[in-house]
PDB file of C-alpha atoms in Angstrom:
ATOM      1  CA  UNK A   1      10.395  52.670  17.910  1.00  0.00           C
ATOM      2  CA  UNK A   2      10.685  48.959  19.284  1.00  0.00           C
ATOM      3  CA  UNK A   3      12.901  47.215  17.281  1.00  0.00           C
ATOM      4  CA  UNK A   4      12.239  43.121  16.076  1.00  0.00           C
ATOM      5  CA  UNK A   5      14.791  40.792  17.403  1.00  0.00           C
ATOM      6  CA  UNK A   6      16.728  39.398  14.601  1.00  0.00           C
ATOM      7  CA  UNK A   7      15.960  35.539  15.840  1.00  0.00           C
ATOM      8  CA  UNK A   8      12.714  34.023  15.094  1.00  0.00           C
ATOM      9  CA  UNK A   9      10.881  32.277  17.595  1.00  0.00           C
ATOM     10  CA  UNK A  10      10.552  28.379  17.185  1.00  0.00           C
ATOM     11  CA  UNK A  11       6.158  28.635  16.040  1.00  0.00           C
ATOM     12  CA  UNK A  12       7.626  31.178  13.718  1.00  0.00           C
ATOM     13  CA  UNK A  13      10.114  29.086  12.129  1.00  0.00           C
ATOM     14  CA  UNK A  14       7.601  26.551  11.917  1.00  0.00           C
ATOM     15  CA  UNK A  15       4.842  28.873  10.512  1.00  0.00           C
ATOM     16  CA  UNK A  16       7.278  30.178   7.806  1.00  0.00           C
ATOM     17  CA  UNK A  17       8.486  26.419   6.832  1.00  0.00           C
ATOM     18  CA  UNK A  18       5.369  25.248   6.886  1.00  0.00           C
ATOM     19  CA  UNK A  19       4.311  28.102   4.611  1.00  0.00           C
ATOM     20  CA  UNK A  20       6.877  27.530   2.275  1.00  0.00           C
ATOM     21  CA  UNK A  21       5.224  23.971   2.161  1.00  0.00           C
ATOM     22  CA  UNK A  22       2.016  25.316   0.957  1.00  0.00           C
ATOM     23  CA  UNK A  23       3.634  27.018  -1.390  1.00  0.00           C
ATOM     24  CA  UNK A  24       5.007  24.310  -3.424  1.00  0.00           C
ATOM     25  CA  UNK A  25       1.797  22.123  -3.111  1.00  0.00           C
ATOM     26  CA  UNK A  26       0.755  22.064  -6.146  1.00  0.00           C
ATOM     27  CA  UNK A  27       4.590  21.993  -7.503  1.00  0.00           C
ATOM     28  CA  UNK A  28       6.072  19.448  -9.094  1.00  0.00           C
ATOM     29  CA  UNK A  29       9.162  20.080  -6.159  1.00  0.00           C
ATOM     30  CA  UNK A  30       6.495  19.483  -3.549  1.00  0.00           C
ATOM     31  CA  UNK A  31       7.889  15.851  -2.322  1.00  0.00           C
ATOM     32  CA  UNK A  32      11.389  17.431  -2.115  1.00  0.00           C
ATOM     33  CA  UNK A  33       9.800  20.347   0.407  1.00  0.00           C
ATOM     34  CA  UNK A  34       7.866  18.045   2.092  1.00  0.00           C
ATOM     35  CA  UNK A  35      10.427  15.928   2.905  1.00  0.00           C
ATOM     36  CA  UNK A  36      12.580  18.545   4.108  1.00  0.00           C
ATOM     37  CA  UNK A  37       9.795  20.546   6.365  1.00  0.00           C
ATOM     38  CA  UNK A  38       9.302  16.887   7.872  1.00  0.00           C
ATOM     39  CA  UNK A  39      12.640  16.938   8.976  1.00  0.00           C
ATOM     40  CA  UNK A  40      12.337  19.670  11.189  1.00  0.00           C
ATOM     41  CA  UNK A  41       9.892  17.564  13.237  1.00  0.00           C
ATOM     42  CA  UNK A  42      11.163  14.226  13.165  1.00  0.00           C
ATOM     43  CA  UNK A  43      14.537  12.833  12.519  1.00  0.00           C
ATOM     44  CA  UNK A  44      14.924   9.846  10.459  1.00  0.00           C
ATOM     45  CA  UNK A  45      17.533   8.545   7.766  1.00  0.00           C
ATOM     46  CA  UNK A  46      15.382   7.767   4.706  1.00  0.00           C
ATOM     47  CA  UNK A  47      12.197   8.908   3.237  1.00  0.00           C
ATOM     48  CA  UNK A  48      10.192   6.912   0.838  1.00  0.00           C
ATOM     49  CA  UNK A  49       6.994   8.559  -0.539  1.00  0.00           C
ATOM     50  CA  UNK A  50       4.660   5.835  -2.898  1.00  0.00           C
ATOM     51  CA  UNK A  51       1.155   6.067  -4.428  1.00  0.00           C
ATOM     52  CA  UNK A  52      -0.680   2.348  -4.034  1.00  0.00           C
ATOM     53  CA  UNK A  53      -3.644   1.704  -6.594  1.00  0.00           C
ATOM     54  CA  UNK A  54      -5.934  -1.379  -7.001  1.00  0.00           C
ATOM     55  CA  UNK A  55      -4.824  -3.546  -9.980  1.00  0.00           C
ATOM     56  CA  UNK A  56      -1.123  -1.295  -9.712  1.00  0.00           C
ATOM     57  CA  UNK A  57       2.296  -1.538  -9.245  1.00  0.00           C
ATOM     58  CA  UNK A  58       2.792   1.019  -6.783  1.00  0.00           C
ATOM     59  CA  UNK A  59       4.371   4.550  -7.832  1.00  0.00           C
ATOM     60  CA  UNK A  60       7.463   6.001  -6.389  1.00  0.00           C
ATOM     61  CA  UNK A  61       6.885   9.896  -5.780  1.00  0.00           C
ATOM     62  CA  UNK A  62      10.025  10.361  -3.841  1.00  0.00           C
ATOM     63  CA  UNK A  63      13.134   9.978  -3.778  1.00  0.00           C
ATOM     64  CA  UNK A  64      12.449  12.182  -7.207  1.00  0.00           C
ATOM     65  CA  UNK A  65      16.158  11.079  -8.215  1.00  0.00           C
ATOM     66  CA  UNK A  66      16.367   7.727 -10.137  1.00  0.00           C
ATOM     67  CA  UNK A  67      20.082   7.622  -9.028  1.00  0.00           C
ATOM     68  CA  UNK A  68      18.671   7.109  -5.249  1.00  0.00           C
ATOM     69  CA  UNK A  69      16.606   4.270  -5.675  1.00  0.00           C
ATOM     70  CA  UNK A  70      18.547   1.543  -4.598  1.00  0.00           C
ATOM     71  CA  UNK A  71      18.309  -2.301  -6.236  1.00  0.00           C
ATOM     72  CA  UNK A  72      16.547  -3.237  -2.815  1.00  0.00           C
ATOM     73  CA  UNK A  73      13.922  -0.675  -3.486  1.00  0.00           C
ATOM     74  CA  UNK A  74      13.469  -1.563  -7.153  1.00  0.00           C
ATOM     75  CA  UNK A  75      12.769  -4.875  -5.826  1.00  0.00           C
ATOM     76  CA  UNK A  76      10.224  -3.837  -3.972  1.00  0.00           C
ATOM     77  CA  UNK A  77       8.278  -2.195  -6.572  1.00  0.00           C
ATOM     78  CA  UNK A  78       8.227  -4.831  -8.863  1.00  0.00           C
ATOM     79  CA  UNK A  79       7.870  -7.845  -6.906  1.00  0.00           C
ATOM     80  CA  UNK A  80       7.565  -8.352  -3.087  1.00  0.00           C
ATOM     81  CA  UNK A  81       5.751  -5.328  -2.224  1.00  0.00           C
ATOM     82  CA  UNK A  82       2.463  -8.172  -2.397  1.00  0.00           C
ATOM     83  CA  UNK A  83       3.798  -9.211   0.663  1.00  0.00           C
ATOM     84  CA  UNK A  84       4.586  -6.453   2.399  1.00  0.00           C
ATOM     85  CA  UNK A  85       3.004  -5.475   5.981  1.00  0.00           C
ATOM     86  CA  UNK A  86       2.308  -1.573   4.847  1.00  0.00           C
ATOM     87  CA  UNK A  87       0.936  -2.398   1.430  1.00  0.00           C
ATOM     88  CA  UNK A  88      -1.359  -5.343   2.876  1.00  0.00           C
ATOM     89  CA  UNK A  89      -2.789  -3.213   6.169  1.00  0.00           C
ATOM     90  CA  UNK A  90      -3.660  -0.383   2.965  1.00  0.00           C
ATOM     91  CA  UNK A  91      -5.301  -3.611   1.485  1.00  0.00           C
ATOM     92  CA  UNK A  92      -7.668  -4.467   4.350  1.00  0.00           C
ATOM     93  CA  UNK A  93      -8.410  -0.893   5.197  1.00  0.00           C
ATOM     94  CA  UNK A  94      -6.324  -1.540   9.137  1.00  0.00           C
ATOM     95  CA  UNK A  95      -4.405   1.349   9.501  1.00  0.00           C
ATOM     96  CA  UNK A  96      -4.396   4.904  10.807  1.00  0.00           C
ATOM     97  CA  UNK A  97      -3.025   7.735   9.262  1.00  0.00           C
ATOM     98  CA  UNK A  98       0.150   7.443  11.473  1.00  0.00           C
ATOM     99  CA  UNK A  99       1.615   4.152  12.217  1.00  0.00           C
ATOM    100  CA  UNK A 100       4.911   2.050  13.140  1.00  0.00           C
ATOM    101  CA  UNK A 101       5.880  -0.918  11.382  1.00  0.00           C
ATOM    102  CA  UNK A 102       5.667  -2.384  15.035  1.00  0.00           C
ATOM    103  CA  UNK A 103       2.095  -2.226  14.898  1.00  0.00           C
ATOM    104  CA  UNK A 104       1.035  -3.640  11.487  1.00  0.00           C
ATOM    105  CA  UNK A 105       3.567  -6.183  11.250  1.00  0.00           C
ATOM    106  CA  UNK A 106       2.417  -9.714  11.668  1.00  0.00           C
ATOM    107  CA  UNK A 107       3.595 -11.081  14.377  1.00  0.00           C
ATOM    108  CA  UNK A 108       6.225 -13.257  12.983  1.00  0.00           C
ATOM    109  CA  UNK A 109       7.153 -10.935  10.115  1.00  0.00           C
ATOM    110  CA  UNK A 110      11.263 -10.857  10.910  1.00  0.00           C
ATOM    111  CA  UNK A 111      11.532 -14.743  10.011  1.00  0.00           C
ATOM    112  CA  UNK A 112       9.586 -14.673   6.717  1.00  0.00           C
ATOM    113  CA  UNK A 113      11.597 -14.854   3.320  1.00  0.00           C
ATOM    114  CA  UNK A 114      10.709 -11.565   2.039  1.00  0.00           C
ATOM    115  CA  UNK A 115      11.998  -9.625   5.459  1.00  0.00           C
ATOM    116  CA  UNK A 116      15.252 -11.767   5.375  1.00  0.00           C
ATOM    117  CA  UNK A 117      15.782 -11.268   0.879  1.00  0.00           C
ATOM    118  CA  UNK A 118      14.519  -7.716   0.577  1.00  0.00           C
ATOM    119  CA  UNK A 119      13.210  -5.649   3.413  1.00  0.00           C
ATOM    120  CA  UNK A 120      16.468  -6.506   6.171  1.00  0.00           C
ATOM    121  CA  UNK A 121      18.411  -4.677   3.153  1.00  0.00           C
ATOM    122  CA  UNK A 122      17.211  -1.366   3.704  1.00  0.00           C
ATOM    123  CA  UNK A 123      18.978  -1.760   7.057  1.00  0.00           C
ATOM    124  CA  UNK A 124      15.830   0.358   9.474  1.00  0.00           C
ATOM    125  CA  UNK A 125      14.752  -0.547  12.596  1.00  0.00           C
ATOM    126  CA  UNK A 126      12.241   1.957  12.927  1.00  0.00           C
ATOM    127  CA  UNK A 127       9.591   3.009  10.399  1.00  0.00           C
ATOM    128  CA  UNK A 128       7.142   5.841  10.858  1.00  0.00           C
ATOM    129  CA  UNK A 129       4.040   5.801   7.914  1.00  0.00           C
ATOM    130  CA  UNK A 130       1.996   8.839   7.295  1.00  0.00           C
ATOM    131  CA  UNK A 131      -1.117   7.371   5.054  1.00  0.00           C
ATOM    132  CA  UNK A 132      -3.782   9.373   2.860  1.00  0.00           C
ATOM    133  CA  UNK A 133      -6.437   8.748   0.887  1.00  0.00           C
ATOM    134  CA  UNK A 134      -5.720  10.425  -2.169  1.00  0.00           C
ATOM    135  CA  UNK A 135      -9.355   9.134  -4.012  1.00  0.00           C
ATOM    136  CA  UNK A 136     -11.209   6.226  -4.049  1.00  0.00           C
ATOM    137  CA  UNK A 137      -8.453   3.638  -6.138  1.00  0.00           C
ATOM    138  CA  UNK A 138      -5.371   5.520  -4.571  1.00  0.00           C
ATOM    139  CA  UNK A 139      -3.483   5.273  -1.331  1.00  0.00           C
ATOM    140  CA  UNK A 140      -0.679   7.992  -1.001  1.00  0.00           C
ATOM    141  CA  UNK A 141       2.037   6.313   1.992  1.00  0.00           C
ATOM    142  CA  UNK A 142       5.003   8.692   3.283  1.00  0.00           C
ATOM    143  CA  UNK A 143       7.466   6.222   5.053  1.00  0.00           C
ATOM    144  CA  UNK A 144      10.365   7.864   7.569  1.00  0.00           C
ATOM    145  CA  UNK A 145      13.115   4.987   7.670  1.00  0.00           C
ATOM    146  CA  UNK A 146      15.188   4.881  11.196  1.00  0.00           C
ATOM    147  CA  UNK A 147      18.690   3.462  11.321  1.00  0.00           C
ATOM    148  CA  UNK A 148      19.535   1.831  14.645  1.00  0.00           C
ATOM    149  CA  UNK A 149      22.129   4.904  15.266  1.00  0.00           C
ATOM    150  CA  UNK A 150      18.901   6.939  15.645  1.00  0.00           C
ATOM    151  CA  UNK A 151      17.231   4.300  18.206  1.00  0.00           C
ATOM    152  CA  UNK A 152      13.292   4.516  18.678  1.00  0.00           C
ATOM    153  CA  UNK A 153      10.969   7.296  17.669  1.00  0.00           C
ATOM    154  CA  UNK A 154      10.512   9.617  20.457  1.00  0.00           C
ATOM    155  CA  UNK A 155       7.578  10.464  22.107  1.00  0.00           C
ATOM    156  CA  UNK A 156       7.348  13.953  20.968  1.00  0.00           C
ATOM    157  CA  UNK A 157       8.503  12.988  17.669  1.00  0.00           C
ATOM    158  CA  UNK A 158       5.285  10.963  17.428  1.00  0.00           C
ATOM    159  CA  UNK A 159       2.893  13.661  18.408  1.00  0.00           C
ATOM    160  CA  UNK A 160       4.597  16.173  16.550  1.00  0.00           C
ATOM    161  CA  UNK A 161       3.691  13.906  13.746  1.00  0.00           C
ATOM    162  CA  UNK A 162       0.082  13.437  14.549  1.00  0.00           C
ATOM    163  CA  UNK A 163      -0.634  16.804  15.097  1.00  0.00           C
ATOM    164  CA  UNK A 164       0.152  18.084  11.712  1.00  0.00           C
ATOM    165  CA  UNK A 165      -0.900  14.605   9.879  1.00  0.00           C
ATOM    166  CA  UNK A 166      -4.302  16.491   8.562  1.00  0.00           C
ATOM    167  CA  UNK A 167      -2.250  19.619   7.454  1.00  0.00           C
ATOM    168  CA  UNK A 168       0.425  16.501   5.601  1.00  0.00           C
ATOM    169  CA  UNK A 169      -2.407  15.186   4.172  1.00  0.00           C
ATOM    170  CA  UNK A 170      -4.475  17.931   3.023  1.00  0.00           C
ATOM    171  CA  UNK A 171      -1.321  19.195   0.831  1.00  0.00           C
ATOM    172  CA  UNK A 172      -0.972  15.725  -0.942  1.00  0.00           C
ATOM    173  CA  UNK A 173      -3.842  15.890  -1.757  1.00  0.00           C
ATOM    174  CA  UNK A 174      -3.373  19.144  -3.765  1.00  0.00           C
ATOM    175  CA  UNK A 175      -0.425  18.052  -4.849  1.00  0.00           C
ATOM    176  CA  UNK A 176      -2.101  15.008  -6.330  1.00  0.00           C
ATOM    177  CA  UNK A 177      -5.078  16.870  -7.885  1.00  0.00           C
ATOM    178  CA  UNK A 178      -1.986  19.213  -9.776  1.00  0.00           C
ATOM    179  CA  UNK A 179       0.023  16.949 -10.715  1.00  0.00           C
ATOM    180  CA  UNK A 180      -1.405  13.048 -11.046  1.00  0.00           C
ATOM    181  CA  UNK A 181      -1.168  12.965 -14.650  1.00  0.00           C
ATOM    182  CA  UNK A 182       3.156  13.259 -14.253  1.00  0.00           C
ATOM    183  CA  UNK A 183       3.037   9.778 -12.298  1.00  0.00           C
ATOM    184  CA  UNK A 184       0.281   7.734 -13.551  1.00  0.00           C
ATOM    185  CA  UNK A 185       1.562   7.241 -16.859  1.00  0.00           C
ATOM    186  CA  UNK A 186       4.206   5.086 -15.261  1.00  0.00           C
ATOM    187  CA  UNK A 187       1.463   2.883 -14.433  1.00  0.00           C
ATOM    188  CA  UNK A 188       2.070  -0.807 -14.637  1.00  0.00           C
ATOM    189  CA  UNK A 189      -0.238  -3.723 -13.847  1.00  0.00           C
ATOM    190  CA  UNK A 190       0.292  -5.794 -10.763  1.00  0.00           C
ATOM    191  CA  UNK A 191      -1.982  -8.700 -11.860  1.00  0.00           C
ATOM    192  CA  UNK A 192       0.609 -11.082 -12.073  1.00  0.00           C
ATOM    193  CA  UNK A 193       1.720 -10.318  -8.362  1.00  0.00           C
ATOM    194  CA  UNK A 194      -1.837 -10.690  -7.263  1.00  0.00           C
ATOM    195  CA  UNK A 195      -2.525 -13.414  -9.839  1.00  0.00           C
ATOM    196  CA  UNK A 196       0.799 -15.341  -8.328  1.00  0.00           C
ATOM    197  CA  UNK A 197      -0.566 -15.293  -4.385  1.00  0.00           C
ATOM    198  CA  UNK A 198      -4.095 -16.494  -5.680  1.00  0.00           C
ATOM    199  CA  UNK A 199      -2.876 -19.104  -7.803  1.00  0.00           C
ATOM    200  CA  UNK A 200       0.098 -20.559  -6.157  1.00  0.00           C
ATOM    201  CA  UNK A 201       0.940 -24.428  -5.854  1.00  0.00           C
ATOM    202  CA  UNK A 202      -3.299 -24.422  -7.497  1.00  0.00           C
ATOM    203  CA  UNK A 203      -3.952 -28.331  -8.206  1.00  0.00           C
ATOM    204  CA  UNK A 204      -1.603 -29.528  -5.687  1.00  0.00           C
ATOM    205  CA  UNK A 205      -2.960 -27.396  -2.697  1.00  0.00           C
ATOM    206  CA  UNK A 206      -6.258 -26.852  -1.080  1.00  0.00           C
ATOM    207  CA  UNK A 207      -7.508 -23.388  -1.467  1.00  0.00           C
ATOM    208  CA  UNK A 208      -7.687 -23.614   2.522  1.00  0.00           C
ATOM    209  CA  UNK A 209      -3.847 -24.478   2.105  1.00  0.00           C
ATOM    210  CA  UNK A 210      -3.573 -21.541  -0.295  1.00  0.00           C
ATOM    211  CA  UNK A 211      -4.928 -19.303   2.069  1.00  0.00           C
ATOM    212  CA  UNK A 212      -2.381 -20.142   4.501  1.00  0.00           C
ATOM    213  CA  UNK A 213       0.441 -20.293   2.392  1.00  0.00           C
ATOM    214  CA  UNK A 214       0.215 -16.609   2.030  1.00  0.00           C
ATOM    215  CA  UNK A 215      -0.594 -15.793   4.923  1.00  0.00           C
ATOM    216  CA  UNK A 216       2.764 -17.110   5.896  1.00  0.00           C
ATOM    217  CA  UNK A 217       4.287 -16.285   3.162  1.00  0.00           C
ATOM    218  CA  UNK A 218       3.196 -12.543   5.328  1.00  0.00           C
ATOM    219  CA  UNK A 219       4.713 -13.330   8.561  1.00  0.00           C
ATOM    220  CA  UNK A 220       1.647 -14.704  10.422  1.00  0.00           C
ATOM    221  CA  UNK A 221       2.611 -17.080  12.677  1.00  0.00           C
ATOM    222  CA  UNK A 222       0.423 -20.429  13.479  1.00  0.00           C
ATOM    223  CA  UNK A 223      -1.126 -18.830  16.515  1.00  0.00           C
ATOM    224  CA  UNK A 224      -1.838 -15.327  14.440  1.00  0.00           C
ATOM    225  CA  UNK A 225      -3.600 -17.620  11.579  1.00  0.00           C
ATOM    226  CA  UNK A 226      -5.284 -19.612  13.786  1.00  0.00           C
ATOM    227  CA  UNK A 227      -6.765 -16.497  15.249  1.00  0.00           C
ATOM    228  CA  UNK A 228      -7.367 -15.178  11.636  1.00  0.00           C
ATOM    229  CA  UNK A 229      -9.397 -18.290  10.230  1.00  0.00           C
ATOM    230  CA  UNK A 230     -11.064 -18.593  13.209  1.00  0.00           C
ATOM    231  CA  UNK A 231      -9.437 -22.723  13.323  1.00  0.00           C
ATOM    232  CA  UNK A 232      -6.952 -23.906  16.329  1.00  0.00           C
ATOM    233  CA  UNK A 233      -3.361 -23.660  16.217  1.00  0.00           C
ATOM    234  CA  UNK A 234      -3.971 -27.221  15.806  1.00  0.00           C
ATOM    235  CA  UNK A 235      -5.222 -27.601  12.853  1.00  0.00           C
ATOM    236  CA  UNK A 236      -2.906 -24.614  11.173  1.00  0.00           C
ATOM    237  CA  UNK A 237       0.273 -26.899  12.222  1.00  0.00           C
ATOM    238  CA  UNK A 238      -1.262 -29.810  10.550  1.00  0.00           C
ATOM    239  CA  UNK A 239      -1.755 -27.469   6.949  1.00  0.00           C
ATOM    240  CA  UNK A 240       1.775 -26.188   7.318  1.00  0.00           C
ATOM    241  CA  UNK A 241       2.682 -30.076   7.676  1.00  0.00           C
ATOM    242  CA  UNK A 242       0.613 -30.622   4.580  1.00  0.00           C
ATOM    243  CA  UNK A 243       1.817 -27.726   2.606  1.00  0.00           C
ATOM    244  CA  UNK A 244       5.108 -28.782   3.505  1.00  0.00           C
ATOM    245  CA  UNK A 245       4.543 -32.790   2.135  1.00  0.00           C
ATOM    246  CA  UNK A 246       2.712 -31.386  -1.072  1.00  0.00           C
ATOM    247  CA  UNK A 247       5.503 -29.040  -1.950  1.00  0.00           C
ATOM    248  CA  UNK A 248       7.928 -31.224  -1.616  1.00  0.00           C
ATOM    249  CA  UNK A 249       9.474 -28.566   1.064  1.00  0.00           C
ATOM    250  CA  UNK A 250      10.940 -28.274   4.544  1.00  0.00           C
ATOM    251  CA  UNK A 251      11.137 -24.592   5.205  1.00  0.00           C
ATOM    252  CA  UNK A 252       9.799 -20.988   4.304  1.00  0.00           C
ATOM    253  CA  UNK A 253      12.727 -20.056   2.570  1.00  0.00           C
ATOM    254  CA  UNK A 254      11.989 -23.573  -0.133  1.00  0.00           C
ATOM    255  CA  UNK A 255       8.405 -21.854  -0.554  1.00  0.00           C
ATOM    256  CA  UNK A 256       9.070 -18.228  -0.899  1.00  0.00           C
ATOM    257  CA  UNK A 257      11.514 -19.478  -3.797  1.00  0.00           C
ATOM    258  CA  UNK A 258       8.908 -21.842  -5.279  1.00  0.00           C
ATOM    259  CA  UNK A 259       6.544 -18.765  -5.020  1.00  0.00           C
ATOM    260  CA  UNK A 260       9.213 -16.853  -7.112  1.00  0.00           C
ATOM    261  CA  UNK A 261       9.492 -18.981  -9.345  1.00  0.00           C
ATOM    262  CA  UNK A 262       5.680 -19.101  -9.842  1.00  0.00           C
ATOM    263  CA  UNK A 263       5.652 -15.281 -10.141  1.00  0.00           C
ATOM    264  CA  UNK A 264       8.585 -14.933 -12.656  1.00  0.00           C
ATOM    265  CA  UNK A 265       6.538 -17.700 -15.332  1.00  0.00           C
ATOM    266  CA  UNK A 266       3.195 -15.075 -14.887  1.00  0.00           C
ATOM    267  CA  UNK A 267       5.127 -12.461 -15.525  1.00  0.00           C
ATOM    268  CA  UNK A 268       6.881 -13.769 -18.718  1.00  0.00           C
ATOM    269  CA  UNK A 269       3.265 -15.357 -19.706  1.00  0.00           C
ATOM    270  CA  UNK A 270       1.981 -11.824 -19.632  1.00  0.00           C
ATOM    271  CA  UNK A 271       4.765 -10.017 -21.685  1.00  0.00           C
ATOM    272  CA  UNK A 272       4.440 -12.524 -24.393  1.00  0.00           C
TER     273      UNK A 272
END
C-alpha cells in the first residue's frame, strides 16, 4: 500500500485555496476569502475592493469592517474619487483587467492637489487593479496597495495575477449576481461631484477653459492636454495663464480649493 506524503504539493495548495474560493462565491464572506487566496499570489499591504456605477458614489465591498476604513478613504468616497486616475480610465473605457497605477496615471498626477490632500495619505507606492465588468452600469475594481517596504511588483507576481484574472473575475461576478441587493441600497448619487467638474468657475470661464481645468485638476500636464485636445502646448500654457487671471489664482493648489468650495455649495444645494 503506497502511502500519501503528508505535505501537499504547491498546485495542490493552490487548487484547494482556490477551491475554498469558489466556495464562498456566492457568500456574503466572499471579499474576506478573496482577499486572503490573493495573498498567496501576490504580496501587498492593503486591499481595497469598490463597485463604480454611472450617476454613483462608488461602493466599498471590502474592507467589510467599518472600523478599517480610514478618514483618507472616506474621503475618497465622497468627494475626490471624480478625480481619481482608476475611477476616470473606468470612465473612458482605457483599461485592462490588470493594471498599475503607473500606467493610467496622467503624466503629471504626483503634483496635482488631490494626490498631495488625499491619495499621498494612503502612503503606497505601488498599486496593482484587477477590473470587471460586473453588468452594463457597474464596474467591480480590486486594488492591492504596496508600501515602499515591499518595493515594486515582481515579475511573477504580475503574471501570477494575469493568469488567474478570468477565474477573479468570473467569481465576482457570482458573487455580485448573489448578493447585489446587500450593497446597492447604500447607493448615493454622485451628481453633485459630476455636476461640480462640469460646472466649475461657469460664467467666468470658457467651456474650452473648463475642459482644461479638469483635466488638470487630473494630473495632465500641458504637453499631455495638448496631445488630448489635439491644440499645441502653446496654446494650453496660454489657457492655464487665462484660467489663472480669471480665477483670481496663481497655483493648482488655489483651484483645487476653489473647486472644493464649488463642490461643498452643490452638495448642500442638493440636501436642502
Amino acid at each position: 500500500m503506497i502511502k500519501s506524503s503528508h505535505l501537499e504539493s504547491p498546485s495542490a495548495q493552490f487548487n484547494r485555496s482556490l477551491a475554498t474560493l469558489i466556495d464562498h462565491s456566492r457568500l456574503k464572506s466572499f471579499p474576506n476569502s478573496l482577499v486572503e487566496f490573493l495573498s498567496e499570489l501576490c504580496h501587498f499591504d492593503t486591499a481595497l475592493m469598490v463597485t463604480y456605477k454611472k450617476s454613483f458614489k462608488p461602493i466599498i465591498i471590502y474592507p467589510t469592517d467599518p472600523g478599517d476604513i480610514s478618514i483618507t478613504l472616506h474621503n475618497y468616497i465622497n468627494k475626490y474619487f471624480v478625480l481619481d486616475p482608476l475611477f476616470n480610465a473606468i470612465q473612458a473605457q482605457e483599461i485592462a483587467t490588470i493594471s498599475r497605477l503607473s500606467e493610467i496615471a496622467p503624466d503629471s498626477f504626483e503634483s496635482t492637489e488631490y494626490y498631495q490632500s488625499c491619495y499621498k495619505n494612503f502612503d503606497l507606492t505601488e498599486e496593482i487593479s484587477l477590473v470587471t465588468q460586473l453588468n452594463q452600469q457597474v464596474t467591480c475594481a480590486l486594488t492591492l496597495g504596496r508600501k515602499s517596504t515591499l518595493g515594486p511588483v515582481t515579475r511573477a507576481e504580475l503574471q501570477r495575477l494575469q493568469s488567474i484574472a478570468p477565474v477573479i473575475s468570473s467569481l465576482i461576478r457570482q458573487f455580485w449576481l448573489s448578493q447585489s441587493q446587500e450593497y446597492v441600497k447604500y447607493e448615493k448619487s454622485d451628481s453633485a461631484m459630476k455636476e461640480a467638474l462640469k460646472t466649475f468657475a461657469s460664467g467666468v470661464l470658457t467651456r474650452r477653459e473648463q475642459e482644461i481645468t479638469a483635466l488638470i485638476l487630473q494630473g495632465h500636464s500641458s504637453k499631455a492636454i495638448a496631445g488630448m485636445l489635439n491644440i499645441s502646448p502653446g496654446t494650453v500654457k496660454v489657457h492655464r495663464k487665462n484660467i489663472h487671471t480669471r480665477l483670481n489664482t496663481s497655483t493648482q493648489s488655489e483651484i483645487f480649493n476653489l473647486f472644493l468650495t464649488h463642490l461643498n455649495e452643490l452638495e448642500n444645494q442638493g440636501a436642502q
